[in-house]
């Protein structure tokens, strides 16, 4: 599959890169690829449950993940084993690339959480982002990342968030 292909079947290996190294990779079912947005579905990829305080990810959870080739974020809709929506975890990333069966995104440290009921919207890891030095090493990317976080937060708070995924 090339970067611009529009496939809608099969599987991909999702590869999350951070600071030039693979942070995690996992297989996912390809739901749709329209050439701009790629949608995959995958079970929780962690070895153990992870409690963030505002949500707990655990075995049996399934996420439908939305990646864009032209946007600086990825949105993961997380459901428990029974299909009950937990919420959306959003990674601020460079635009996704797809090639040779891999969907690759570079994590830029910033994240956003929106609860299933929409009442809780949290900006996450801003301290990690500041410490990363991206604002100095790649000011344009840092500005794009901050703008992406602001855009997602606005959508999450104003109610247009789910339309983003339609």
Tab-separated table of C-alpha atoms in Angstrom:
chain	number	residue	atom	x	y	z
A	1	UNK	CA	0.000	0.000	0.000
A	2	UNK	CA	1.417	3.355	-0.940
A	3	UNK	CA	1.147	6.619	0.934
A	4	UNK	CA	-1.748	7.768	-1.234
A	5	UNK	CA	-3.656	4.527	-1.661
A	6	UNK	CA	-7.285	4.198	-0.721
A	7	UNK	CA	-7.628	0.665	0.611
A	8	UNK	CA	-10.485	-0.591	2.779
A	9	UNK	CA	-9.569	-4.130	3.806
A	10	UNK	CA	-6.775	-6.162	5.350
A	11	UNK	CA	-4.508	-5.163	8.157
A	12	UNK	CA	-1.720	-2.758	9.010
A	13	UNK	CA	1.012	-2.602	11.592
A	14	UNK	CA	0.563	0.619	13.569
A	15	UNK	CA	3.967	2.043	14.504
A	16	UNK	CA	4.198	4.863	17.042
A	17	UNK	CA	7.588	6.577	16.931
A	18	UNK	CA	8.904	8.875	19.641
A	19	UNK	CA	12.288	10.634	19.572
A	20	UNK	CA	13.312	8.634	16.498
A	21	UNK	CA	12.622	5.220	18.069
A	22	UNK	CA	9.672	2.883	17.920
A	23	UNK	CA	7.698	3.341	21.137
A	24	UNK	CA	5.128	0.645	20.330
A	25	UNK	CA	3.860	-1.262	17.338
A	26	UNK	CA	0.833	-3.497	17.038
A	27	UNK	CA	-1.338	-5.123	14.385
A	28	UNK	CA	-4.656	-3.522	13.515
A	29	UNK	CA	-7.511	-4.318	11.171
A	30	UNK	CA	-7.845	-1.789	8.395
A	31	UNK	CA	-11.407	-0.435	8.460
A	32	UNK	CA	-11.067	2.282	5.816
A	33	UNK	CA	-8.515	4.334	3.931
A	34	UNK	CA	-9.886	7.115	1.758
A	35	UNK	CA	-6.462	8.470	0.822
A	36	UNK	CA	-6.521	11.156	3.537
A	37	UNK	CA	-7.915	9.459	6.628
A	38	UNK	CA	-7.052	5.925	7.730
A	39	UNK	CA	-9.268	4.084	10.206
A	40	UNK	CA	-8.060	0.945	11.984
A	41	UNK	CA	-9.403	-1.170	14.839
A	42	UNK	CA	-7.184	-2.882	17.370
A	43	UNK	CA	-7.335	-4.461	20.818
A	44	UNK	CA	-5.508	-2.768	23.711
A	45	UNK	CA	-1.836	-3.238	22.869
A	46	UNK	CA	-0.445	-3.019	26.387
A	47	UNK	CA	0.778	-6.048	28.297
A	48	UNK	CA	-0.982	-4.925	31.471
A	49	UNK	CA	-3.794	-2.603	32.490
A	50	UNK	CA	-2.849	1.049	32.704
A	51	UNK	CA	-4.696	3.375	35.043
A	52	UNK	CA	-4.367	7.058	34.186
A	53	UNK	CA	-6.668	8.189	36.985
A	54	UNK	CA	-9.265	9.521	34.556
A	55	UNK	CA	-9.527	6.232	32.583
A	56	UNK	CA	-8.223	2.691	32.856
A	57	UNK	CA	-7.099	0.856	29.713
A	58	UNK	CA	-7.084	-2.928	30.042
A	59	UNK	CA	-7.173	-6.247	28.238
A	60	UNK	CA	-10.393	-6.585	26.261
A	61	UNK	CA	-10.546	-2.883	25.385
A	62	UNK	CA	-10.820	-2.152	21.674
A	63	UNK	CA	-9.956	1.113	20.000
A	64	UNK	CA	-11.078	2.443	16.669
A	65	UNK	CA	-8.248	4.710	15.627
A	66	UNK	CA	-8.439	7.608	13.186
A	67	UNK	CA	-5.254	8.874	11.517
A	68	UNK	CA	-4.878	11.640	8.964
A	69	UNK	CA	-2.212	12.233	6.366
A	70	UNK	CA	-2.864	15.979	6.517
A	71	UNK	CA	-3.516	16.636	10.222
A	72	UNK	CA	-1.274	16.722	13.254
A	73	UNK	CA	-3.259	14.351	15.445
A	74	UNK	CA	-4.746	10.883	15.804
A	75	UNK	CA	-7.981	10.095	17.650
A	76	UNK	CA	-8.584	6.760	19.372
A	77	UNK	CA	-12.134	5.864	20.372
A	78	UNK	CA	-11.809	3.400	23.258
A	79	UNK	CA	-14.485	0.860	24.231
A	80	UNK	CA	-14.443	-1.847	26.871
A	81	UNK	CA	-14.882	-5.569	26.148
A	82	UNK	CA	-18.681	-5.179	26.183
A	83	UNK	CA	-18.555	-2.299	23.702
A	84	UNK	CA	-19.265	0.478	26.219
A	85	UNK	CA	-17.577	3.722	25.204
A	86	UNK	CA	-14.891	4.889	27.651
A	87	UNK	CA	-13.904	7.985	25.693
A	88	UNK	CA	-11.408	9.313	23.179
A	89	UNK	CA	-7.650	9.487	23.629
A	90	UNK	CA	-6.021	11.871	21.180
A	91	UNK	CA	-2.329	11.880	20.331
A	92	UNK	CA	-0.732	14.955	18.830
A	93	UNK	CA	1.468	13.571	16.057
A	94	UNK	CA	3.011	14.482	12.764
A	95	UNK	CA	0.714	13.514	9.871
A	96	UNK	CA	0.522	9.751	9.359
A	97	UNK	CA	2.240	7.874	6.570
A	98	UNK	CA	1.262	4.478	5.215
A	99	UNK	CA	3.717	2.336	3.314
A	100	UNK	CA	4.476	-1.372	2.947
A	101	UNK	CA	1.776	-2.434	5.400
A	102	UNK	CA	2.775	0.021	8.124
A	103	UNK	CA	0.955	3.069	9.406
A	104	UNK	CA	3.590	5.261	11.043
A	105	UNK	CA	3.045	8.307	13.252
A	106	UNK	CA	5.508	10.335	15.280
A	107	UNK	CA	4.238	11.136	18.782
A	108	UNK	CA	4.894	14.755	19.761
A	109	UNK	CA	4.134	14.285	23.496
A	110	UNK	CA	0.919	16.316	23.700
A	111	UNK	CA	-2.346	14.449	24.295
A	112	UNK	CA	-6.006	15.137	24.934
A	113	UNK	CA	-8.642	13.019	26.687
A	114	UNK	CA	-12.399	13.421	26.230
A	115	UNK	CA	-14.683	11.265	28.374
A	116	UNK	CA	-17.595	9.354	26.844
A	117	UNK	CA	-20.117	11.827	28.272
A	118	UNK	CA	-18.071	14.807	27.037
A	119	UNK	CA	-17.912	16.368	30.494
A	120	UNK	CA	-14.209	15.775	31.031
A	121	UNK	CA	-11.703	17.226	28.586
A	122	UNK	CA	-8.072	17.104	29.688
A	123	UNK	CA	-4.934	18.467	28.058
A	124	UNK	CA	-2.126	16.052	28.883
A	125	UNK	CA	1.676	15.975	28.905
A	126	UNK	CA	2.268	19.656	28.207
A	127	UNK	CA	5.264	19.456	30.547
A	128	UNK	CA	6.768	16.619	28.464
A	129	UNK	CA	6.199	18.620	25.307
A	130	UNK	CA	7.958	21.668	26.767
A	131	UNK	CA	10.865	19.483	27.919
A	132	UNK	CA	11.187	17.817	24.500
A	133	UNK	CA	12.853	20.906	23.035
A	134	UNK	CA	10.767	20.723	19.854
A	135	UNK	CA	10.043	24.450	20.044
A	136	UNK	CA	13.781	25.042	19.586
A	137	UNK	CA	14.695	22.212	17.196
A	138	UNK	CA	11.621	22.446	14.948
A	139	UNK	CA	9.558	25.567	15.721
A	140	UNK	CA	7.153	24.981	12.823
A	141	UNK	CA	6.334	21.464	14.059
A	142	UNK	CA	5.933	22.736	17.633
A	143	UNK	CA	3.496	25.400	16.459
A	144	UNK	CA	1.549	22.843	14.395
A	145	UNK	CA	1.376	20.530	17.430
A	146	UNK	CA	0.110	23.291	19.737
A	147	UNK	CA	-2.459	24.381	17.126
A	148	UNK	CA	-3.641	20.777	16.740
A	149	UNK	CA	-4.122	20.428	20.506
A	150	UNK	CA	-6.053	23.712	20.611
A	151	UNK	CA	-8.257	22.587	17.702
A	152	UNK	CA	-9.049	19.229	19.310
A	153	UNK	CA	-9.819	20.849	22.650
A	154	UNK	CA	-12.177	23.335	20.978
A	155	UNK	CA	-13.970	20.510	19.143
A	156	UNK	CA	-14.164	18.424	22.329
A	157	UNK	CA	-15.632	21.269	24.374
A	158	UNK	CA	-17.992	22.731	21.757
A	159	UNK	CA	-19.640	19.473	20.717
A	160	UNK	CA	-18.298	19.097	17.165
A	161	UNK	CA	-15.884	16.381	18.217
A	162	UNK	CA	-17.827	13.315	17.085
A	163	UNK	CA	-18.523	14.917	13.687
A	164	UNK	CA	-14.755	14.838	13.168
A	165	UNK	CA	-14.948	11.041	13.121
A	166	UNK	CA	-18.076	10.660	10.969
